[in-house]
mmCIF file of C-alpha atoms in Angstrom:
data_model
loop_
_atom_site.group_PDB
_atom_site.id
_atom_site.type_symbol
_atom_site.label_atom_id
_atom_site.label_comp_id
_atom_site.label_asym_id
_atom_site.label_seq_id
_atom_site.Cartn_x
_atom_site.Cartn_y
_atom_site.Cartn_z
ATOM 1 C CA MET R 131 37.648 -9.775 -13.129
ATOM 2 C CA ASP R 132 40.608 -8.250 -14.918
ATOM 3 C CA GLU R 133 43.781 -6.980 -13.213
ATOM 4 C CA LYS R 134 42.849 -3.302 -13.598
ATOM 5 C CA GLU R 135 39.522 -3.759 -11.837
ATOM 6 C CA SER R 136 41.091 -5.930 -9.135
ATOM 7 C CA ALA R 137 43.671 -3.237 -8.441
ATOM 8 C CA PHE R 138 40.975 -0.554 -8.274
ATOM 9 C CA LEU R 139 38.888 -2.517 -5.773
ATOM 10 C CA ALA R 140 41.930 -3.307 -3.653
ATOM 11 C CA GLU R 141 42.629 0.414 -3.219
ATOM 12 C CA TYR R 142 38.989 1.514 -2.950
ATOM 13 C CA ASP R 143 38.076 2.955 0.466
ATOM 14 C CA PRO R 144 34.352 3.718 1.032
ATOM 15 C CA ARG R 145 35.353 6.053 3.873
ATOM 16 C CA ASP R 146 36.396 8.531 1.202
ATOM 17 C CA TYR R 147 32.707 9.320 0.732
ATOM 18 C CA PRO R 148 30.054 10.654 3.129
ATOM 19 C CA PRO R 149 28.188 7.818 4.852
ATOM 20 C CA VAL R 150 24.646 7.120 3.655
ATOM 21 C CA ALA R 151 22.189 4.746 5.330
ATOM 22 C CA VAL R 152 19.376 2.896 3.554
ATOM 23 C CA THR R 153 16.019 2.157 5.137
ATOM 24 C CA VAL R 154 12.656 0.769 4.083
ATOM 25 C CA ASP R 155 9.247 2.175 5.036
ATOM 26 C CA VAL R 156 5.940 0.420 4.439
ATOM 27 C CA VAL R 157 2.555 1.952 3.652
ATOM 28 C CA ALA R 158 0.294 -0.961 4.629
ATOM 29 C CA LEU R 159 -3.359 -0.389 3.725
ATOM 30 C CA THR R 160 -6.466 -2.379 4.543
ATOM 31 C CA ILE R 161 -10.200 -1.786 4.762
ATOM 32 C CA ARG R 162 -11.755 -2.183 8.198
ATOM 33 C CA ALA R 163 -15.470 -1.623 8.795
ATOM 34 C CA GLY R 164 -15.756 0.105 5.443
ATOM 35 C CA VAL R 165 -12.935 2.597 6.142
ATOM 36 C CA LEU R 166 -9.472 2.665 4.560
ATOM 37 C CA HIS R 167 -6.829 2.287 7.276
ATOM 38 C CA VAL R 168 -3.042 2.610 7.352
ATOM 39 C CA LEU R 169 -0.778 0.749 9.746
ATOM 40 C CA LEU R 170 1.297 3.013 12.006
ATOM 41 C CA VAL R 171 3.751 2.449 14.849
ATOM 42 C CA GLU R 172 4.553 4.731 17.775
ATOM 43 C CA ARG R 173 8.286 5.366 17.908
ATOM 44 C CA GLY R 174 9.740 3.969 21.107
ATOM 45 C CA ARG R 175 13.077 5.796 20.981
ATOM 46 C CA PRO R 176 14.598 9.028 19.604
ATOM 47 C CA PRO R 177 14.578 10.682 17.184
ATOM 48 C CA GLN R 178 10.942 11.810 17.332
ATOM 49 C CA GLN R 179 10.138 9.397 20.141
ATOM 50 C CA GLY R 180 6.425 9.114 20.825
ATOM 51 C CA ARG R 181 5.312 10.169 17.342
ATOM 52 C CA TRP R 182 3.504 7.889 14.941
ATOM 53 C CA ALA R 183 5.350 6.653 11.880
ATOM 54 C CA LEU R 184 5.150 4.123 9.098
ATOM 55 C CA PRO R 185 6.644 0.711 9.935
ATOM 56 C CA GLY R 186 10.211 0.478 8.725
ATOM 57 C CA GLY R 187 13.885 0.540 9.571
ATOM 58 C CA PHE R 188 17.434 0.034 8.386
ATOM 59 C CA ILE R 189 18.232 -2.803 5.993
ATOM 60 C CA ARG R 190 20.634 -5.489 7.137
ATOM 61 C CA PRO R 191 23.829 -6.529 5.347
ATOM 62 C CA GLY R 192 23.063 -9.004 2.588
ATOM 63 C CA GLU R 193 19.316 -8.347 2.828
ATOM 64 C CA ASP R 194 17.231 -7.632 -0.262
ATOM 65 C CA LEU R 195 14.883 -4.635 -0.113
ATOM 66 C CA PRO R 196 11.510 -6.457 -0.330
ATOM 67 C CA GLU R 197 12.790 -8.912 2.286
ATOM 68 C CA ALA R 198 13.676 -6.010 4.578
ATOM 69 C CA ALA R 199 10.234 -4.454 4.114
ATOM 70 C CA ARG R 200 8.465 -7.668 5.075
ATOM 71 C CA ARG R 201 10.801 -8.248 8.032
ATOM 72 C CA GLU R 202 10.307 -4.755 9.439
ATOM 73 C CA LEU R 203 6.551 -5.067 9.068
ATOM 74 C CA ALA R 204 6.608 -8.361 10.957
ATOM 75 C CA GLU R 205 9.045 -7.215 13.662
ATOM 76 C CA GLU R 206 7.355 -3.905 14.444
ATOM 77 C CA THR R 207 3.719 -4.966 14.149
ATOM 78 C CA GLY R 208 3.542 -8.756 14.202
ATOM 79 C CA LEU R 209 1.955 -8.698 10.739
ATOM 80 C CA ALA R 210 3.242 -10.082 7.470
ATOM 81 C CA PRO R 211 0.942 -9.186 4.582
ATOM 82 C CA ARG R 212 -0.415 -12.251 2.867
ATOM 83 C CA ALA R 213 -1.247 -10.249 -0.224
ATOM 84 C CA HIS R 214 0.202 -7.666 -2.567
ATOM 85 C CA ILE R 215 3.399 -5.697 -1.814
ATOM 86 C CA GLU R 216 5.196 -3.443 -4.279
ATOM 87 C CA GLN R 217 7.870 -0.767 -4.310
ATOM 88 C CA LEU R 218 6.419 2.740 -4.122
ATOM 89 C CA ALA R 219 9.172 5.380 -4.355
ATOM 90 C CA THR R 220 12.552 6.515 -3.036
ATOM 91 C CA TYR R 221 13.029 9.446 -0.642
ATOM 92 C CA GLY R 222 16.459 10.929 -0.083
ATOM 93 C CA GLY R 223 16.192 14.537 1.063
ATOM 94 C CA PRO R 224 19.440 15.474 2.864
ATOM 95 C CA GLU R 225 17.634 16.612 6.028
ATOM 96 C CA ARG R 226 14.818 14.067 6.244
ATOM 97 C CA ASP R 227 16.504 12.333 9.197
ATOM 98 C CA PRO R 228 18.496 14.205 11.890
ATOM 99 C CA ARG R 229 20.880 11.306 12.501
ATOM 100 C CA MET R 230 22.621 11.176 9.140
ATOM 101 C CA ARG R 231 21.891 11.063 5.409
ATOM 102 C CA VAL R 232 19.194 8.394 5.113
ATOM 103 C CA VAL R 233 17.677 7.200 1.851
ATOM 104 C CA SER R 234 14.395 5.347 2.245
ATOM 105 C CA ILE R 235 12.828 2.965 -0.252
ATOM 106 C CA SER R 236 9.113 2.824 0.469
ATOM 107 C CA TYR R 237 6.777 -0.076 -0.173
ATOM 108 C CA LEU R 238 3.031 -0.316 -0.566
ATOM 109 C CA ALA R 239 1.215 -3.325 0.905
ATOM 110 C CA PHE R 240 -2.447 -4.303 0.511
ATOM 111 C CA ALA R 241 -4.489 -7.011 2.180
ATOM 112 C CA PRO R 242 -8.139 -7.468 3.140
ATOM 113 C CA ASP R 243 -9.338 -6.814 6.689
ATOM 114 C CA LEU R 244 -6.036 -7.410 8.488
ATOM 115 C CA PRO R 245 -6.175 -8.064 12.256
ATOM 116 C CA ASP R 246 -5.009 -5.747 15.020
ATOM 117 C CA PRO R 247 -1.202 -5.497 15.091
ATOM 118 C CA GLU R 248 1.075 -6.145 18.058
ATOM 119 C CA ALA R 249 3.975 -3.792 18.718
ATOM 120 C CA GLY R 250 7.432 -5.286 18.689
ATOM 121 C CA SER R 251 11.073 -4.435 18.020
ATOM 122 C CA ASP R 252 11.622 -0.720 18.841
ATOM 123 C CA ALA R 253 7.959 0.274 18.443
ATOM 124 C CA ALA R 254 6.108 1.399 21.570
ATOM 125 C CA ALA R 255 2.712 0.701 19.988
ATOM 126 C CA ALA R 256 1.178 -0.329 16.693
ATOM 127 C CA ALA R 257 -2.334 0.434 15.474
ATOM 128 C CA TRP R 258 -4.536 0.955 12.449
ATOM 129 C CA HIS R 259 -5.451 4.600 11.780
ATOM 130 C CA PRO R 260 -7.895 6.050 9.236
ATOM 131 C CA ALA R 261 -5.674 6.691 6.222
ATOM 132 C CA LEU R 262 -7.397 9.961 5.352
ATOM 133 C CA ARG R 263 -7.207 11.301 8.933
ATOM 134 C CA PRO R 264 -3.889 10.099 10.343
ATOM 135 C CA PRO R 265 -2.143 11.703 13.324
ATOM 136 C CA GLU R 266 0.864 13.939 12.771
ATOM 137 C CA LEU R 267 3.593 11.681 11.436
ATOM 138 C CA ALA R 268 7.342 11.576 12.071
ATOM 139 C CA PHE R 269 9.986 12.516 9.506
ATOM 140 C CA ASP R 270 8.528 12.869 5.988
ATOM 141 C CA HIS R 271 6.081 10.012 6.428
ATOM 142 C CA ALA R 272 3.051 12.210 5.737
ATOM 143 C CA ARG R 273 4.404 12.715 2.222
ATOM 144 C CA ILE R 274 5.106 8.996 1.812
ATOM 145 C CA LEU R 275 1.575 8.147 2.961
ATOM 146 C CA ALA R 276 0.062 10.696 0.572
ATOM 147 C CA ASP R 277 2.078 9.230 -2.303
ATOM 148 C CA GLY R 278 0.987 5.730 -1.314
ATOM 149 C CA LEU R 279 -2.678 6.711 -1.270
ATOM 150 C CA GLU R 280 -2.431 8.321 -4.707
ATOM 151 C CA ARG R 281 -0.650 5.235 -6.080
ATOM 152 C CA ALA R 282 -3.416 2.997 -4.711
ATOM 153 C CA ARG R 283 -6.146 5.212 -6.190
ATOM 154 C CA ALA R 284 -4.446 5.310 -9.575
ATOM 155 C CA LYS R 285 -3.795 1.557 -9.672
ATOM 156 C CA LEU R 286 -7.481 0.877 -9.085
ATOM 157 C CA GLU R 287 -8.124 2.547 -12.419
ATOM 158 C CA TYR R 288 -5.966 0.338 -14.617
ATOM 159 C CA THR R 289 -5.168 -2.827 -12.607
ATOM 160 C CA PRO R 290 -7.278 -5.396 -10.709
ATOM 161 C CA LEU R 291 -5.729 -4.226 -7.419
ATOM 162 C CA ALA R 292 -9.178 -3.824 -5.820
ATOM 163 C CA THR R 293 -9.543 -7.601 -5.635
ATOM 164 C CA THR R 294 -6.651 -7.747 -3.119
ATOM 165 C CA PHE R 295 -8.911 -5.876 -0.658
ATOM 166 C CA THR R 296 -11.656 -8.502 -0.940
ATOM 167 C CA GLY R 297 -11.981 -12.104 0.077
ATOM 168 C CA GLU R 298 -11.396 -14.979 -2.316
ATOM 169 C CA THR R 299 -14.954 -14.548 -3.572
ATOM 170 C CA PHE R 300 -16.975 -11.359 -3.588
ATOM 171 C CA THR R 301 -20.023 -9.641 -5.017
ATOM 172 C CA ILE R 302 -19.864 -6.739 -7.447
ATOM 173 C CA SER R 303 -21.372 -4.601 -4.680
ATOM 174 C CA GLU R 304 -18.488 -5.512 -2.355
ATOM 175 C CA LEU R 305 -15.996 -4.711 -5.102
ATOM 176 C CA ARG R 306 -17.700 -1.351 -5.621
ATOM 177 C CA GLY R 307 -17.321 -0.722 -1.897
ATOM 178 C CA VAL R 308 -13.540 -1.064 -2.258
ATOM 179 C CA TYR R 309 -13.457 1.512 -5.038
ATOM 180 C CA GLU R 310 -15.682 3.915 -3.106
ATOM 181 C CA THR R 311 -13.567 3.553 0.034
ATOM 182 C CA VAL R 312 -10.178 4.030 -1.635
ATOM 183 C CA TRP R 313 -11.322 6.755 -4.035
ATOM 184 C CA GLY R 314 -13.484 8.425 -1.391
ATOM 185 C CA VAL R 315 -16.365 9.037 -3.809
ATOM 186 C CA PRO R 316 -19.771 7.421 -4.415
ATOM 187 C CA LEU R 317 -20.249 5.340 -7.555
ATOM 188 C CA HIS R 318 -23.394 4.601 -9.557
ATOM 189 C CA ALA R 319 -24.179 0.954 -8.820
ATOM 190 C CA GLY R 320 -25.555 0.084 -12.256
ATOM 191 C CA ASN R 321 -22.829 1.808 -14.215
ATOM 192 C CA PHE R 322 -20.113 0.222 -12.058
ATOM 193 C CA HIS R 323 -21.593 -3.249 -12.502
ATOM 194 C CA ARG R 324 -21.717 -2.809 -16.261
ATOM 195 C CA LYS R 325 -18.154 -1.471 -16.485
ATOM 196 C CA VAL R 326 -16.659 -4.259 -14.366
ATOM 197 C CA LEU R 327 -18.259 -7.014 -16.428
ATOM 198 C CA SER R 328 -17.170 -5.327 -19.666
ATOM 199 C CA VAL R 329 -13.461 -5.576 -18.785
ATOM 200 C CA PRO R 330 -12.054 -8.895 -20.060
ATOM 201 C CA GLY R 331 -10.413 -10.962 -17.333
ATOM 202 C CA PHE R 332 -11.168 -8.559 -14.459
ATOM 203 C CA VAL R 333 -13.537 -10.909 -12.625
ATOM 204 C CA GLU R 334 -14.988 -14.311 -13.347
ATOM 205 C CA ALA R 335 -18.230 -15.823 -12.106
ATOM 206 C CA THR R 336 -17.975 -18.669 -9.593
ATOM 207 C CA GLY R 337 -21.379 -20.090 -10.454
ATOM 208 C CA HIS R 338 -22.499 -19.498 -6.878
ATOM 209 C CA SER R 339 -24.538 -16.794 -5.135
ATOM 210 C CA THR R 340 -24.794 -15.324 -1.663
ATOM 211 C CA ILE R 341 -26.839 -17.282 0.864
ATOM 212 C CA SER R 342 -29.456 -14.540 1.059
ATOM 213 C CA GLY R 343 -30.378 -11.260 -0.596
ATOM 214 C CA GLY R 344 -29.183 -7.861 0.544
ATOM 215 C CA SER R 345 -30.219 -6.006 3.689
ATOM 216 C CA ARG R 346 -33.387 -4.924 1.871
ATOM 217 C CA GLY R 347 -34.169 -8.392 0.592
ATOM 218 C CA GLY R 348 -34.298 -9.090 -3.130
ATOM 219 C CA PRO R 349 -32.493 -11.757 -5.157
ATOM 220 C CA ARG R 350 -29.248 -13.334 -4.027
ATOM 221 C CA ALA R 351 -26.132 -11.690 -5.470
ATOM 222 C CA LYS R 352 -23.774 -13.558 -7.780
ATOM 223 C CA LEU R 353 -20.316 -14.336 -6.430
ATOM 224 C CA TYR R 354 -17.140 -13.618 -8.413
ATOM 225 C CA ARG R 355 -13.426 -14.223 -8.052
ATOM 226 C CA ALA R 356 -10.437 -12.343 -9.447
ATOM 227 C CA GLY R 357 -9.752 -13.074 -13.104
ATOM 228 C CA ASP R 358 -6.407 -13.448 -14.842
ATOM 229 C CA ALA R 359 -6.120 -9.892 -16.177
ATOM 230 C CA ARG R 360 -3.052 -7.908 -15.137
ATOM 231 C CA LEU R 361 -4.225 -4.644 -16.686
ATOM 232 C CA LEU R 362 -7.771 -3.359 -17.075
ATOM 233 C CA HIS R 363 -8.768 -2.421 -20.605
ATOM 234 C CA PRO R 364 -10.832 -0.365 -20.771
ATOM 235 C CA ALA R 365 -9.704 1.275 -17.532
ATOM 236 C CA LEU R 366 -12.139 2.125 -14.722
ATOM 237 C CA LEU R 367 -11.506 5.838 -14.441
ATOM 238 C CA ARG R 368 -12.322 7.860 -11.351
ATOM 239 C CA PRO R 369 -15.689 9.582 -11.789
ATOM 240 C CA THR R 370 -15.952 13.242 -12.685
ATOM 241 C CA GLU R 371 -17.774 15.650 -10.352
ATOM 242 C CA THR R 372 -20.887 15.356 -12.533
ATOM 243 C CA GLU R 373 -20.768 11.562 -12.338
ATOM 244 C CA GLN R 374 -20.341 11.765 -8.565
ATOM 245 C CA GLU R 375 -23.442 13.908 -8.287
ATOM 246 C CA GLU R 376 -25.410 11.390 -10.342
ATOM 247 C CA ALA R 377 -24.291 8.588 -8.038
ATOM 248 C CA ARG R 378 -25.564 10.353 -4.899
#
């Protein structure tokens, strides 16, 4: 560090600028009983005490953002996702929090069939709620949730994200169920099966099959695991309205 920069930092006073706080909020999604759910906590203190919100809170000094997201998720719900977590977006509207100027970095977390959460920290309760029919949310969390859902739907088109909602091994039918649940539309079973197997590296056969056939009998289904692809090419695009009608 040169003398000019050292002198500048010695005289620098952060109190010359309006205070700004930084928080993290987590959109944690899972599929339970065939329904897409989001993890919410009931606020145990003001502001907006008693309203449901996304898990989150203020970052600590010296704490990295992803670390803060995982910590808040664990402290407020007792859960630490064992799967995918990624940064979603930044929200910094000047009036989004009545306490002061608060900038939130949101994260998106995915994991298959997570258990019931346990409230902790400053949360009065924690529970899974249907992601498409959530209660009224605190602050601007409805917008954050909507953005998280759209990100998840879009990523299913061009990444193998759907496999993070399944177990280690799965059938093509189970994988199709993930797409139908997150996209909220029916898919043609045959066309989906063909498209999945035509994407290099999306899934790979395990050489094993299910113990029995489906609920209507028939042959045992082949089991697959996630492949090594990071992007899907060709992409699995969301079906058009005509394609949805054909799938019904």
